[in-house]
Tab-separated table of C-alpha atoms in Angstrom:
chain	number	residue	atom	x	y	z
A	18	MET	CA	89.423	56.504	104.217
A	19	ARG	CA	92.117	55.656	107.108
A	20	HIS	CA	95.547	57.444	106.016
A	21	GLN	CA	98.040	54.492	107.307
A	22	LEU	CA	98.693	51.194	106.090
A	23	GLY	CA	99.894	48.229	108.327
A	24	TYR	CA	102.347	45.446	107.476
A	25	ASP	CA	99.315	43.135	108.379
A	26	ASP	CA	97.670	44.633	105.069
A	27	ILE	CA	100.350	43.884	103.287
A	28	LYS	CA	100.589	40.189	104.500
A	29	ALA	CA	96.516	39.806	103.970
A	30	ALA	CA	96.822	40.663	100.514
A	31	ALA	CA	99.733	38.502	99.654
A	32	GLU	CA	97.460	35.566	100.976
A	33	ARG	CA	94.577	36.950	99.063
A	34	ILE	CA	96.360	36.953	95.727
A	35	ALA	CA	98.528	34.286	95.825
A	36	GLY	CA	98.578	32.189	92.574
A	37	HIS	CA	96.906	34.972	90.843
A	38	VAL	CA	99.936	37.365	89.916
A	39	ARG	CA	103.316	36.478	88.536
A	40	PRO	CA	105.991	36.333	91.119
A	41	VAL	CA	108.449	39.305	90.513
A	42	ALA	CA	111.907	38.137	88.730
A	43	VAL	CA	114.804	40.028	90.000
A	44	ALA	CA	118.352	40.255	87.939
A	45	PRO	CA	121.757	41.362	88.942
A	46	ALA	CA	122.635	44.942	87.251
A	47	GLU	CA	126.218	45.171	87.497
A	48	GLY	CA	127.665	48.373	85.818
A	49	LEU	CA	124.351	49.896	84.853
A	50	GLY	CA	124.460	53.486	85.431
A	51	ASP	CA	128.217	53.730	85.218
A	52	THR	CA	128.241	54.244	81.738
A	53	GLY	CA	129.234	58.243	81.187
A	54	SER	CA	130.919	60.001	83.649
A	55	THR	CA	129.059	60.143	86.692
A	56	GLY	CA	129.717	56.683	87.887
A	57	ARG	CA	127.165	57.041	90.468
A	58	THR	CA	126.615	53.408	91.022
A	59	GLU	CA	130.546	52.312	91.577
A	60	GLY	CA	131.022	50.342	94.408
A	61	ALA	CA	127.196	49.255	94.831
A	62	GLU	CA	125.760	46.085	94.415
A	63	LEU	CA	122.728	46.666	92.190
A	64	TRP	CA	119.796	44.602	91.284
A	65	LEU	CA	116.665	45.188	89.175
A	66	ALA	CA	113.323	44.208	89.984
A	67	LEU	CA	111.483	43.064	86.719
A	68	GLU	CA	107.914	43.905	87.569
A	69	TYR	CA	107.155	44.739	84.119
A	70	LEU	CA	106.757	41.334	83.564
A	71	GLN	CA	103.630	41.365	85.461
A	72	HIS	CA	100.236	40.665	84.206
A	73	THR	CA	98.959	43.583	82.142
A	74	GLY	CA	102.417	44.813	82.421
A	75	SER	CA	102.820	46.729	85.272
A	76	PHE	CA	102.561	46.105	89.048
A	77	LYS	CA	98.840	47.535	89.292
A	78	ALA	CA	97.829	44.059	88.553
A	79	ARG	CA	98.497	43.258	92.351
A	80	GLY	CA	96.307	46.036	93.730
A	81	ALA	CA	93.353	45.606	91.230
A	82	GLN	CA	93.543	41.759	92.287
A	83	ASN	CA	93.473	42.620	95.696
A	84	PHE	CA	90.861	45.190	95.644
A	85	LEU	CA	88.447	42.879	93.639
A	86	ARG	CA	88.823	39.576	95.426
A	87	ALA	CA	88.207	41.737	98.828
A	88	HIS	CA	85.129	43.060	97.679
A	89	ARG	CA	84.273	39.421	96.247
A	90	GLU	CA	84.934	37.746	99.595
A	91	ALA	CA	82.720	40.498	101.473
A	92	GLY	CA	79.812	40.191	99.031
A	93	THR	CA	80.088	43.793	97.612
A	94	LEU	CA	80.728	43.324	93.865
A	95	PRO	CA	77.528	45.364	92.703
A	96	ASP	CA	76.063	44.302	89.433
A	97	ALA	CA	77.021	47.346	87.618
A	98	GLY	CA	80.700	46.382	87.677
A	99	VAL	CA	83.596	48.278	88.560
A	100	THR	CA	84.773	51.850	87.379
A	101	ILE	CA	88.291	53.549	87.753
A	102	ALA	CA	90.177	56.527	86.446
A	103	SER	CA	93.448	56.158	85.267
A	104	GLY	CA	96.502	57.405	83.145
A	105	GLY	CA	96.500	53.965	81.469
A	106	ASN	CA	97.874	51.112	84.008
A	107	ALA	CA	95.764	51.200	86.508
A	108	GLY	CA	92.843	50.832	84.168
A	109	LEU	CA	94.559	47.971	82.582
A	110	ALA	CA	94.859	45.761	85.941
A	111	CYS	CA	91.402	47.009	86.815
A	112	ALA	CA	89.929	45.574	83.716
A	113	TRP	CA	91.907	42.638	83.762
A	114	ALA	CA	91.186	41.489	87.116
A	115	ALA	CA	87.483	42.457	86.430
A	116	LEU	CA	87.428	40.002	83.467
A	117	ARG	CA	89.151	37.110	85.750
A	118	GLN	CA	85.990	38.124	88.362
A	119	GLY	CA	83.489	38.094	85.555
A	120	VAL	CA	82.312	41.683	86.386
A	121	ARG	CA	81.929	44.780	84.104
A	122	ALA	CA	85.044	47.736	83.715
A	123	THR	CA	84.295	51.135	82.803
A	124	VAL	CA	87.449	52.772	82.477
A	125	PHE	CA	88.093	56.553	82.511
A	126	LEU	CA	91.171	57.963	81.063
A	127	PRO	CA	92.556	61.279	79.607
A	128	ALA	CA	91.878	61.965	75.964
A	129	ASN	CA	95.992	61.941	75.707
A	130	ALA	CA	96.391	58.546	77.033
A	131	PRO	CA	98.748	56.471	75.073
A	132	GLN	CA	96.873	54.501	72.358
A	133	VAL	CA	98.762	51.156	73.223
A	134	LYS	CA	97.177	51.408	76.564
A	135	ILE	CA	93.757	52.401	75.267
A	136	ALA	CA	93.865	49.048	72.659
A	137	ARG	CA	94.950	46.974	75.637
A	138	LEU	CA	92.241	48.092	77.545
A	139	ARG	CA	89.792	47.244	74.995
A	140	SER	CA	90.940	43.925	74.265
A	141	TYR	CA	90.090	43.128	77.909
A	142	GLY	CA	86.633	43.968	77.305
A	143	ALA	CA	86.415	47.484	79.038
A	144	ASP	CA	84.368	50.373	78.352
A	145	VAL	CA	87.003	52.995	77.667
A	146	ARG	CA	85.780	56.463	78.196
A	147	LEU	CA	88.521	59.267	77.150
A	148	VAL	CA	87.757	62.695	79.323
A	149	GLY	CA	89.777	65.962	79.454
A	150	THR	CA	93.783	65.996	79.193
A	151	GLU	CA	94.878	65.038	82.817
A	152	TYR	CA	94.160	62.452	85.245
A	153	ALA	CA	92.030	64.989	87.598
A	154	GLU	CA	89.622	65.086	84.870
A	155	ALA	CA	89.117	61.747	84.379
A	156	LEU	CA	88.636	60.867	87.902
A	157	ALA	CA	85.990	63.763	88.238
A	158	ALA	CA	83.867	61.830	85.552
A	159	CYS	CA	84.525	58.559	87.019
A	160	GLU	CA	83.279	59.516	90.247
A	161	GLU	CA	80.143	61.131	88.421
A	162	PHE	CA	79.704	57.563	86.818
A	163	ALA	CA	79.994	55.686	89.981
A	164	ALA	CA	77.626	57.636	91.830
A	165	THR	CA	74.866	57.513	88.853
A	166	SER	CA	75.324	54.050	87.869
A	167	GLY	CA	75.836	52.025	91.438
A	168	ALA	CA	79.456	50.864	89.937
A	169	LEU	CA	82.083	50.120	92.439
A	170	ALA	CA	84.726	53.142	92.335
A	171	SER	CA	88.493	51.597	92.360
A	172	HIS	CA	91.393	54.062	92.483
A	173	ALA	CA	94.681	54.348	90.531
A	174	TYR	CA	96.568	54.577	93.970
A	175	ASP	CA	94.517	56.084	96.562
A	176	HIS	CA	92.975	52.938	98.486
A	177	PRO	CA	94.347	50.936	101.381
A	178	LEU	CA	93.832	47.580	99.100
A	179	ILE	CA	95.410	48.747	96.341
A	180	ALA	CA	98.389	49.960	98.208
A	181	ALA	CA	98.475	46.791	100.021
A	182	GLY	CA	98.583	44.656	97.159
A	183	ALA	CA	101.273	46.857	95.763
A	184	GLY	CA	103.106	46.143	98.817
A	185	THR	CA	103.365	42.341	98.302
A	186	LEU	CA	105.891	43.320	95.613
A	187	MET	CA	107.971	44.504	98.360
A	188	GLU	CA	107.768	40.939	100.309
A	189	GLU	CA	109.045	39.164	97.176
A	190	ILE	CA	111.976	41.463	96.656
A	191	HIS	CA	112.752	40.832	100.246
A	192	ALA	CA	112.647	37.217	99.876
A	193	ARG	CA	114.775	37.243	96.681
A	194	VAL	CA	117.781	39.790	97.505
A	195	PRO	CA	118.687	38.819	100.726
A	196	GLY	CA	120.689	41.694	102.605
A	197	LEU	CA	118.959	44.435	100.691
A	198	ASP	CA	119.636	47.642	101.902
A	199	THR	CA	117.827	50.043	99.711
A	200	VAL	CA	114.902	50.156	97.308
A	201	LEU	CA	114.200	52.975	94.727
A	202	VAL	CA	110.771	53.234	93.559
A	203	ALA	CA	109.049	55.833	91.044
A	204	VAL	CA	106.341	57.858	92.367
A	205	GLY	CA	102.974	59.244	90.961
A	206	GLY	CA	100.323	59.192	93.167
A	207	GLY	CA	102.180	57.205	95.510
A	208	GLY	CA	100.182	53.821	95.748
A	209	LEU	CA	103.251	51.653	95.148
A	210	PHE	CA	105.556	53.926	97.279
A	211	ALA	CA	102.909	53.346	100.255
A	212	GLY	CA	102.701	49.766	100.087
A	213	VAL	CA	106.554	49.391	99.221
A	214	ALA	CA	107.652	51.529	102.100
A	215	THR	CA	105.477	49.566	104.564
A	216	ALA	CA	106.989	46.589	103.746
A	217	ALA	CA	110.432	47.686	103.502
A	218	ARG	CA	110.528	49.292	107.151
A	219	GLN	CA	109.267	45.671	108.479
A	220	HIS	CA	112.359	44.769	106.986
A	221	GLY	CA	114.525	47.229	107.757
A	222	ILE	CA	114.907	48.287	104.103
A	223	HIS	CA	115.486	51.972	103.277
A	224	ALA	CA	112.966	53.016	100.639
A	225	VAL	CA	113.613	55.716	98.564
A	226	ALA	CA	110.820	57.684	96.481
A	227	VAL	CA	111.846	58.906	92.771
A	228	GLU	CA	109.904	61.614	91.006
A	229	PRO	CA	110.313	63.810	88.193
A	230	GLU	CA	111.127	67.442	89.282
A	231	HIS	CA	107.890	68.609	87.467
A	232	SER	CA	105.574	66.401	88.896
A	233	ARG	CA	106.536	65.905	92.359
A	234	ALA	CA	103.362	65.353	94.407
A	235	LEU	CA	104.938	63.328	97.098
A	236	HIS	CA	107.891	65.692	97.455
A	237	ALA	CA	105.641	68.758	98.018
A	238	ALA	CA	103.446	66.807	100.349
A	239	LEU	CA	106.438	65.938	102.255
A	240	ALA	CA	107.521	69.597	102.378
A	241	ALA	CA	103.917	71.063	103.503
A	242	GLY	CA	103.369	68.066	105.732
A	243	ARG	CA	100.132	67.015	104.098
A	244	PRO	CA	98.950	66.213	100.356
A	245	VAL	CA	98.846	69.237	98.094
A	246	ASP	CA	98.133	69.796	94.742
A	247	VAL	CA	101.197	70.394	92.087
A	248	THR	CA	101.479	71.041	88.267
A	249	VAL	CA	102.293	68.103	86.022
A	250	ASP	CA	104.783	68.673	83.388
A	251	SER	CA	107.111	65.451	82.558
A	252	VAL	CA	107.932	63.065	79.912
A	253	ALA	CA	106.670	60.586	82.208
A	254	GLY	CA	103.501	62.167	83.354
A	255	ASP	CA	101.140	59.526	81.556
A	256	SER	CA	102.098	57.123	84.427
A	257	LEU	CA	103.536	59.505	87.025
A	258	GLY	CA	101.037	62.528	86.431
A	259	ALA	CA	99.001	62.589	89.463
A	260	ARG	CA	98.409	66.436	90.770
A	261	ARG	CA	98.362	65.293	94.761
A	262	ALA	CA	99.839	62.293	96.244
A	263	THR	CA	97.737	59.971	98.528
A	264	ALA	CA	97.930	60.408	102.075
A	265	LEU	CA	98.773	56.849	102.734
A	266	ALA	CA	102.322	57.711	100.974
A	267	VAL	CA	103.115	60.400	102.932
A	268	ASP	CA	102.243	58.570	106.122
A	269	ALA	CA	104.593	55.818	104.830
A	270	ALA	CA	107.169	58.113	104.510
A	271	ARG	CA	107.072	59.806	107.708
A	272	PRO	CA	109.789	58.364	110.778
A	273	GLU	CA	108.089	56.173	112.957
A	274	GLY	CA	108.577	54.228	115.892
A	275	GLY	CA	112.742	55.603	116.171
A	276	VAL	CA	113.011	54.114	112.522
A	277	SER	CA	113.818	56.969	109.922
A	278	GLY	CA	111.535	58.096	107.068
A	279	ALA	CA	112.132	57.554	103.632
A	280	ARG	CA	114.132	59.717	101.298
A	281	SER	CA	112.251	61.845	98.604
A	282	VAL	CA	114.370	62.811	95.382
A	283	LEU	CA	113.704	64.416	92.607
A	284	VAL	CA	114.974	63.673	88.706
A	285	PRO	CA	115.176	66.095	85.311
A	286	ASP	CA	113.364	64.552	82.475
A	287	GLU	CA	116.607	64.120	80.609
A	288	ALA	CA	117.926	61.724	83.130
A	289	ILE	CA	114.609	59.815	82.757
A	290	VAL	CA	114.711	59.478	78.897
A	291	ARG	CA	118.422	58.341	79.431
A	292	ALA	CA	117.566	56.058	81.818
A	293	ARG	CA	114.962	54.492	79.530
A	294	ARG	CA	117.477	54.339	76.680
A	295	GLU	CA	120.144	52.500	78.806
A	296	LEU	CA	118.008	50.065	79.700
A	297	TRP	CA	117.301	49.185	76.290
A	298	GLU	CA	121.051	49.468	74.863
A	299	ASP	CA	122.661	47.845	78.114
A	300	ARG	CA	119.736	45.281	79.000
A	301	ARG	CA	117.330	45.099	76.003
A	302	ILE	CA	114.762	46.256	78.585
A	303	LEU	CA	111.793	48.326	77.166
A	304	VAL	CA	110.091	50.009	79.731
A	305	GLU	CA	107.841	53.200	79.785
A	306	HIS	CA	108.996	56.394	80.651
A	307	GLY	CA	107.558	56.100	84.243
A	308	ALA	CA	109.333	52.946	85.276
A	309	ALA	CA	112.719	54.579	84.115
A	310	THR	CA	112.274	57.333	86.510
A	311	ALA	CA	113.459	55.166	89.488
A	312	LEU	CA	116.825	54.278	87.839
A	313	ALA	CA	117.099	57.911	86.683
A	314	ALA	CA	117.894	58.624	90.388
A	315	LEU	CA	121.059	56.784	89.892
A	316	LEU	CA	122.148	58.896	86.905
A	317	THR	CA	121.083	62.377	88.236
A	318	GLU	CA	123.653	64.662	89.357
A	319	PRO	CA	122.956	67.999	91.325
A	320	GLY	CA	123.458	71.083	89.116
A	321	THR	CA	123.871	74.658	89.851
A	322	ASP	CA	120.207	75.262	90.376
A	323	ARG	CA	119.542	72.238	92.213
A	324	ASP	CA	119.663	71.219	95.890
A	325	SER	CA	122.149	68.359	96.352
A	326	ASP	CA	119.870	66.785	99.109
A	327	ASP	CA	116.780	66.881	96.702
A	328	TYR	CA	118.038	65.412	93.357
A	329	GLY	CA	119.422	61.723	92.648
A	330	TYR	CA	120.576	59.177	94.895
A	331	ARG	CA	124.181	58.038	94.993
A	332	PRO	CA	124.634	54.744	96.643
A	333	ALA	CA	127.401	54.011	99.385
A	334	ASP	CA	130.217	51.593	98.714
A	335	GLY	CA	128.690	48.044	99.295
A	336	GLU	CA	125.345	49.098	99.379
A	337	LYS	CA	123.097	46.767	97.982
A	338	VAL	CA	120.438	48.425	96.209
A	339	CYS	CA	117.463	47.393	93.962
A	340	VAL	CA	115.464	49.328	91.542
A	341	ILE	CA	111.726	48.619	91.046
A	342	LEU	CA	110.988	48.610	87.277
A	343	CYS	CA	107.304	48.950	87.585
A	344	GLY	CA	105.851	49.057	84.013
A	345	ALA	CA	106.337	48.572	80.375
A	346	ASN	CA	103.001	49.436	78.715
A	347	THR	CA	104.984	51.784	76.033
A	348	ASP	CA	104.952	51.906	72.244
A	349	PRO	CA	108.832	50.398	70.890
A	350	ALA	CA	108.249	52.827	68.621
A	351	THR	CA	109.147	55.436	70.927
A	352	LEU	CA	112.281	54.251	71.962
A	353	SER	CA	114.083	56.072	69.146
A	354	ALA	CA	112.220	59.195	69.236
A	355	SER	CA	111.609	59.787	73.085
A	356	PRO	CA	110.145	63.050	73.575
A	357	GLU	CA	112.486	65.506	74.129
A	358	PRO	CA	112.851	66.604	78.007
A	359	ARG	CA	110.686	69.507	79.007
């Protein structure tokens, strides 16, 4: 698999999925993040990209549509259908897109995946198989199934067609928020980031990758100069719990052609929980912890044991910033009883 994603790939994806996904809505978010003592967004112009309104409840619908439609065009969709391993959202998107294409979907999830995601998968007609307790274990089972069944193997994030589909979101944000300076995007395996960062670079927009401090696959890869395995221990682990970032994301974050690379920052679980609650209390927006992670960058102050360059993001005065709220497949009951930060 090639490890670079080009802007032409994103343009092709945009044409391929046009009319098959919901255009992203954006909303101004003045004052969000300034409740309390940090005041980290004061002086900046803040926007929210409401991608959680997308089909299946997350941005993953874009990549799934692009992946399956591209294979349909190429005549490479097998009778055995498609299979994928997922923390939940990619599986939902794959099952939904497969239903639209009239093919079977077999989805492998960790056994601790949220019940709300499992129920929705079955509502799309997917064959749901629960394996292990981490994404990597579900992925191994999925790969074995693909090899023995002949099903087309999709991937939650590590495929150019998946990342290119995700990048179409940045194209729409750029069109809807003129003069945008910076986009904040949560990172798990890095498919969304790879697409967003590639499109952002094309438009002169600074991409900031945001990860939980104890689930930092991309941050670790950038430090090592290549994808490496990390441990996963975060309140957002169900959607941002990849052990290893895709090389597509690592390449998209690097400097290129005189243009500076993307910035990678970390946030603690307590900031993620706070961001999720603030979105609900201030805006009546309910998202999963993974989606709230992007906003958590604006709520995080470096601590005594934290490198100020690695934690959180503070916009400059007048900076126009868009936070991508990428998914909302969560149980509303957990809002008042959010898991304690680890």
